[in-house]
CSV table of C-alpha atoms in Angstrom, one decimal:
chain,number,residue,atom,x,y,z
A,692,UNK,CA,56.8,-22.4,-22.1
A,693,UNK,CA,57.6,-25.8,-20.4
A,694,UNK,CA,55.1,-26.7,-17.9
A,695,UNK,CA,56.1,-26.5,-14.4
A,696,UNK,CA,56.7,-29.9,-12.5
A,697,UNK,CA,54.1,-30.9,-10.8
A,698,UNK,CA,56.3,-31.6,-7.4
A,699,UNK,CA,57.7,-27.7,-7.9
A,700,UNK,CA,53.3,-26.8,-7.6
A,701,UNK,CA,52.2,-29.4,-5.0
A,702,UNK,CA,55.1,-28.2,-3.2
A,703,UNK,CA,54.2,-24.7,-3.6
A,704,UNK,CA,50.4,-25.2,-2.6
A,705,UNK,CA,51.5,-26.9,1.0
A,706,UNK,CA,54.1,-24.7,1.3
A,707,UNK,CA,50.5,-21.8,1.2
A,708,UNK,CA,52.3,-20.3,-1.6
A,709,UNK,CA,50.1,-21.3,-4.5
A,710,UNK,CA,47.2,-19.7,-5.4
A,711,UNK,CA,44.1,-19.1,-7.9
A,712,UNK,CA,42.9,-15.5,-10.0
A,713,UNK,CA,40.0,-16.5,-12.0
A,714,UNK,CA,41.1,-20.1,-12.2
A,715,UNK,CA,44.6,-19.7,-13.5
A,716,UNK,CA,47.7,-20.6,-10.9
A,717,UNK,CA,50.3,-18.6,-9.7
A,718,UNK,CA,53.2,-19.5,-7.0
A,719,UNK,CA,54.0,-15.8,-4.7
A,720,UNK,CA,55.5,-15.3,-1.7
A,721,UNK,CA,57.9,-12.5,-0.2
A,722,UNK,CA,61.4,-13.0,-1.1
A,723,UNK,CA,64.5,-11.3,0.3
A,724,UNK,CA,67.1,-11.0,-2.7
A,725,UNK,CA,70.7,-13.0,-1.0
A,726,UNK,CA,73.0,-10.2,-2.7
A,727,UNK,CA,70.8,-7.0,-2.2
A,728,UNK,CA,68.9,-7.1,0.6
A,729,UNK,CA,65.8,-6.1,-1.1
A,730,UNK,CA,62.4,-7.3,0.2
A,731,UNK,CA,60.7,-7.8,-2.7
A,732,UNK,CA,57.8,-10.4,-3.9
A,733,UNK,CA,58.6,-13.2,-6.4
A,734,UNK,CA,56.0,-14.2,-8.5
A,735,UNK,CA,58.2,-17.4,-9.0
A,736,UNK,CA,54.8,-18.9,-11.8
A,737,UNK,CA,51.5,-17.6,-12.9
A,738,UNK,CA,49.7,-19.8,-15.7
A,739,UNK,CA,50.8,-17.7,-19.8
A,740,UNK,CA,47.1,-16.8,-20.4
A,741,UNK,CA,46.5,-15.2,-16.6
A,742,UNK,CA,49.8,-13.4,-17.8
A,743,UNK,CA,48.6,-12.7,-21.7
A,744,UNK,CA,45.4,-10.9,-20.0
A,745,UNK,CA,46.0,-7.1,-19.1
A,746,UNK,CA,43.3,-6.9,-16.8
A,747,UNK,CA,44.3,-9.9,-15.3
A,748,UNK,CA,48.1,-9.0,-14.7
A,749,UNK,CA,46.5,-5.9,-13.7
A,750,UNK,CA,44.8,-7.3,-11.2
A,751,UNK,CA,47.3,-9.6,-9.9
A,752,UNK,CA,49.9,-6.8,-9.4
A,753,UNK,CA,47.2,-4.8,-6.6
A,754,UNK,CA,47.1,-7.8,-5.2
A,755,UNK,CA,50.6,-6.7,-3.8
A,756,UNK,CA,51.7,-3.7,-4.5
A,757,UNK,CA,51.8,-1.4,-1.0
A,758,UNK,CA,51.7,-4.4,1.2
A,759,UNK,CA,54.9,-4.4,4.1
A,760,UNK,CA,57.6,-5.0,3.7
A,761,UNK,CA,58.1,-5.8,-0.2
A,762,UNK,CA,56.7,-2.9,-2.4
A,763,UNK,CA,58.4,-4.6,-5.7
A,764,UNK,CA,57.1,-7.5,-7.0
A,765,UNK,CA,59.2,-9.6,-9.5
A,766,UNK,CA,57.2,-11.3,-12.1
A,767,UNK,CA,58.6,-15.1,-14.3
A,768,UNK,CA,57.2,-15.2,-17.8
A,769,UNK,CA,57.4,-16.8,-20.6
A,770,UNK,CA,60.7,-15.7,-23.1
A,771,UNK,CA,58.5,-14.6,-25.5
A,772,UNK,CA,56.0,-12.5,-23.8
A,773,UNK,CA,56.5,-8.6,-23.7
A,774,UNK,CA,55.0,-7.1,-20.8
A,775,UNK,CA,54.3,-3.1,-20.8
A,776,UNK,CA,54.3,-0.8,-17.9
A,777,UNK,CA,54.9,-0.4,-15.3
A,778,UNK,CA,56.9,-4.1,-15.4
A,779,UNK,CA,60.7,-3.7,-16.2
A,780,UNK,CA,63.0,-6.3,-17.8
A,781,UNK,CA,65.5,-7.2,-15.2
A,782,UNK,CA,67.0,-10.9,-16.5
A,783,UNK,CA,66.7,-13.3,-19.0
A,784,UNK,CA,67.5,-16.7,-19.1
A,785,UNK,CA,69.1,-18.7,-22.3
A,786,UNK,CA,69.8,-22.2,-23.2
A,787,UNK,CA,72.7,-22.7,-25.4
A,788,UNK,CA,70.7,-24.4,-28.2
A,789,UNK,CA,73.3,-27.9,-29.8
A,790,UNK,CA,76.4,-26.3,-29.2
A,791,UNK,CA,78.6,-27.6,-31.9
A,792,UNK,CA,81.7,-29.7,-31.2
A,793,UNK,CA,85.2,-27.9,-31.1
A,794,UNK,CA,88.8,-27.9,-29.9
A,795,UNK,CA,89.4,-27.7,-26.4
A,796,UNK,CA,91.9,-24.6,-27.2
A,797,UNK,CA,94.9,-24.5,-24.7
A,798,UNK,CA,95.0,-21.5,-23.3
A,799,UNK,CA,92.0,-22.5,-21.1
A,800,UNK,CA,92.2,-24.8,-17.6
A,801,UNK,CA,91.3,-25.6,-14.3
A,802,UNK,CA,93.2,-22.8,-11.5
A,803,UNK,CA,95.4,-24.0,-9.4
A,804,UNK,CA,95.4,-23.3,-5.7
A,805,UNK,CA,95.8,-19.5,-5.7
A,806,UNK,CA,94.7,-18.6,-8.5
A,807,UNK,CA,91.3,-19.1,-7.0
A,808,UNK,CA,91.7,-15.8,-5.0
A,809,UNK,CA,91.9,-14.3,-8.8
A,810,UNK,CA,88.0,-16.2,-9.1
A,811,UNK,CA,86.8,-14.9,-6.3
A,812,UNK,CA,87.6,-11.7,-7.2
A,813,UNK,CA,86.1,-11.7,-10.8
A,814,UNK,CA,83.3,-13.3,-9.1
A,815,UNK,CA,82.6,-10.3,-6.3
A,816,UNK,CA,82.7,-7.9,-9.7
A,817,UNK,CA,80.1,-9.7,-11.2
A,818,UNK,CA,78.2,-9.2,-8.3
A,819,UNK,CA,78.7,-5.9,-7.7
A,820,UNK,CA,78.3,-5.3,-11.9
A,821,UNK,CA,74.0,-7.1,-11.5
A,822,UNK,CA,73.7,-4.8,-8.7
A,823,UNK,CA,74.8,-1.6,-9.6
A,824,UNK,CA,73.2,-2.7,-13.3
A,825,UNK,CA,69.8,-3.5,-11.9
A,826,UNK,CA,69.9,0.1,-10.0
A,827,UNK,CA,70.8,-1.8,-6.1
A,828,UNK,CA,73.5,-0.7,-3.8
A,829,UNK,CA,75.3,-3.9,-3.1
A,830,UNK,CA,78.0,-4.4,-0.2
A,831,UNK,CA,81.8,-5.3,-0.5
A,832,UNK,CA,81.2,-7.9,2.0
A,833,UNK,CA,77.7,-9.0,0.5
A,834,UNK,CA,79.1,-9.7,-2.4
A,835,UNK,CA,82.5,-11.4,-1.4
A,836,UNK,CA,79.4,-13.4,0.4
A,837,UNK,CA,77.9,-14.5,-2.5
A,838,UNK,CA,81.0,-15.7,-4.3
A,839,UNK,CA,81.7,-18.1,-1.2
A,840,UNK,CA,79.1,-19.9,-1.4
A,841,UNK,CA,79.8,-20.0,-5.4
A,842,UNK,CA,82.6,-21.1,-4.5
A,843,UNK,CA,81.5,-23.3,-2.2
A,844,UNK,CA,79.7,-25.6,-3.9
A,845,UNK,CA,80.7,-29.1,-4.7
A,846,UNK,CA,79.4,-29.1,-8.5
A,847,UNK,CA,81.2,-25.9,-9.0
A,848,UNK,CA,83.9,-25.4,-11.8
A,849,UNK,CA,85.8,-23.3,-13.0
A,850,UNK,CA,88.1,-22.3,-15.8
A,851,UNK,CA,90.4,-19.7,-16.9
A,852,UNK,CA,92.1,-18.6,-20.1
A,853,UNK,CA,95.3,-17.5,-19.7
A,854,UNK,CA,97.4,-15.0,-21.8
A,855,UNK,CA,101.2,-15.5,-21.5
A,856,UNK,CA,101.5,-17.3,-18.7
A,857,UNK,CA,98.3,-14.9,-16.9
A,858,UNK,CA,95.0,-15.7,-16.0
A,859,UNK,CA,93.4,-13.4,-18.2
A,860,UNK,CA,89.5,-13.4,-17.5
A,861,UNK,CA,87.3,-17.5,-16.3
A,862,UNK,CA,83.9,-19.3,-16.5
A,863,UNK,CA,82.8,-20.4,-13.5
A,864,UNK,CA,79.4,-23.0,-13.5
A,865,UNK,CA,77.8,-25.1,-11.5
A,866,UNK,CA,77.0,-28.6,-12.8
A,867,UNK,CA,74.2,-29.7,-11.2
A,868,UNK,CA,72.3,-27.0,-11.4
A,869,UNK,CA,68.2,-26.8,-12.3
A,870,UNK,CA,65.3,-25.4,-13.3
A,871,UNK,CA,63.2,-24.4,-10.1
A,872,UNK,CA,59.7,-23.6,-11.4
A,873,UNK,CA,60.5,-27.3,-14.4
A,874,UNK,CA,62.6,-29.4,-12.4
A,875,UNK,CA,64.8,-29.8,-15.6
A,876,UNK,CA,68.3,-30.5,-15.1
A,877,UNK,CA,71.2,-27.7,-16.4
A,878,UNK,CA,74.6,-26.9,-15.5
A,879,UNK,CA,74.3,-22.9,-15.5
A,880,UNK,CA,77.1,-20.4,-16.0
A,881,UNK,CA,77.2,-18.3,-13.6
A,882,UNK,CA,79.6,-16.2,-14.8
A,883,UNK,CA,82.1,-15.9,-17.4
A,884,UNK,CA,84.7,-12.5,-17.5
A,885,UNK,CA,87.4,-11.7,-19.9
A,886,UNK,CA,90.0,-8.7,-19.1
A,887,UNK,CA,89.3,-6.6,-22.0
A,888,UNK,CA,92.1,-6.3,-24.5
A,889,UNK,CA,92.6,-7.8,-27.7
A,890,UNK,CA,92.5,-11.2,-27.1
A,891,UNK,CA,88.9,-10.3,-25.0
A,892,UNK,CA,86.8,-12.3,-27.7
A,893,UNK,CA,88.7,-15.4,-28.5
A,894,UNK,CA,89.2,-15.8,-25.6
A,895,UNK,CA,85.4,-15.2,-24.2
A,896,UNK,CA,84.7,-17.6,-26.8
A,897,UNK,CA,86.9,-20.5,-25.9
A,898,UNK,CA,85.6,-20.2,-22.4
A,899,UNK,CA,82.2,-20.5,-23.4
A,900,UNK,CA,83.5,-23.4,-25.7
A,901,UNK,CA,85.2,-25.1,-22.6
A,902,UNK,CA,81.9,-24.4,-20.4
A,903,UNK,CA,79.1,-25.7,-22.7
A,904,UNK,CA,81.6,-28.8,-23.2
A,905,UNK,CA,81.8,-29.6,-19.3
A,906,UNK,CA,78.0,-29.1,-19.8
A,907,UNK,CA,77.9,-31.9,-22.5
A,908,UNK,CA,79.7,-33.8,-20.7
A,909,UNK,CA,77.2,-33.7,-17.7
A,910,UNK,CA,74.4,-34.7,-19.5
A,911,UNK,CA,73.0,-31.3,-18.9
A,912,UNK,CA,72.0,-27.9,-21.2
A,913,UNK,CA,74.1,-24.9,-19.7
A,914,UNK,CA,72.4,-22.2,-19.7
A,915,UNK,CA,73.2,-18.7,-19.0
A,916,UNK,CA,72.0,-15.0,-18.2
A,917,UNK,CA,72.1,-11.6,-18.7
A,918,UNK,CA,70.6,-9.0,-16.3
A,919,UNK,CA,68.7,-5.6,-18.6
A,920,UNK,CA,69.5,-2.4,-16.8
A,921,UNK,CA,66.2,-1.2,-15.4
A,922,UNK,CA,66.8,2.4,-14.3
A,923,UNK,CA,65.4,5.0,-16.4
A,924,UNK,CA,66.7,6.3,-19.5
A,925,UNK,CA,69.4,4.1,-19.0
A,926,UNK,CA,70.5,2.5,-22.4
A,927,UNK,CA,69.1,-1.7,-21.9
A,928,UNK,CA,72.7,-3.2,-23.0
A,929,UNK,CA,71.1,-6.4,-22.1
A,930,UNK,CA,69.3,-6.2,-25.4
A,931,UNK,CA,71.9,-5.8,-27.6
A,932,UNK,CA,73.9,-8.9,-25.8
A,933,UNK,CA,70.6,-11.1,-26.0
A,934,UNK,CA,71.0,-10.1,-30.0
A,935,UNK,CA,74.2,-11.4,-29.6
A,936,UNK,CA,74.1,-14.3,-27.9
A,937,UNK,CA,71.3,-15.4,-30.4
A,938,UNK,CA,73.6,-15.5,-33.7
A,939,UNK,CA,75.7,-17.4,-31.0
A,940,UNK,CA,72.7,-20.3,-30.8
A,941,UNK,CA,72.0,-19.3,-27.5
A,942,UNK,CA,67.7,-19.3,-26.8
A,943,UNK,CA,65.6,-17.4,-24.5
A,944,UNK,CA,64.2,-19.8,-22.5
A,945,UNK,CA,62.1,-17.4,-19.6
A,946,UNK,CA,62.6,-13.8,-18.3
A,947,UNK,CA,62.0,-11.6,-15.0
A,948,UNK,CA,60.3,-8.9,-14.4
A,949,UNK,CA,60.1,-6.4,-12.5
A,950,UNK,CA,57.5,-3.5,-10.9
A,951,UNK,CA,57.5,-1.1,-8.2
A,952,UNK,CA,55.2,0.8,-6.5
């Protein structure tokens, strides 16, 4: 696990969010999910030794379980750690390692002014789908506001895949992002979506390659995330997605886990 940026720990300490448990540091505080509106406790960083020790992790969990108004804990961990009940994997972040140079697919281009409405609709669908996967209810208006916030970013780049003159998918990335804990700069792939059809796989590959080129041009690694299903009995489609991404050069960097009281 990459060490936290000292500036991150200093800022957390100044905000009263840096704590210790048996000499191990962690950063935690109240958090409201901007899309679902859920109140949570976010443990954004914890020393690996604290997470790996089952007894210490249980004690850490007990510090926040049942607290008001949060009854859900989100915990960030290195990608190679596997937690047990009551923890359930919520999200895995991945980085595209050493993307191979490729020729720009002529079907990929930036949207015109009219096509931004289509991109907005695709982003809304992505936020709604992410809420469903995690068992949360997301209002249409909230998802639209989240989409608008992405579109308004000055570093936002959107690429379309066009088939027979009609856009059938997009990749939208933020080219001036950074990891909150490590401070490492990156280009974040917010969403990549292609409508179902015989060219879906080809279009997805072309859009991802184009996004990787944009990230490379900005001198940053391309990162993305995979949402895991958290409802009891639900199939974790995210694990299959990670396996597929791994065969295409994506490496897991860290995970977020969820525990409910």
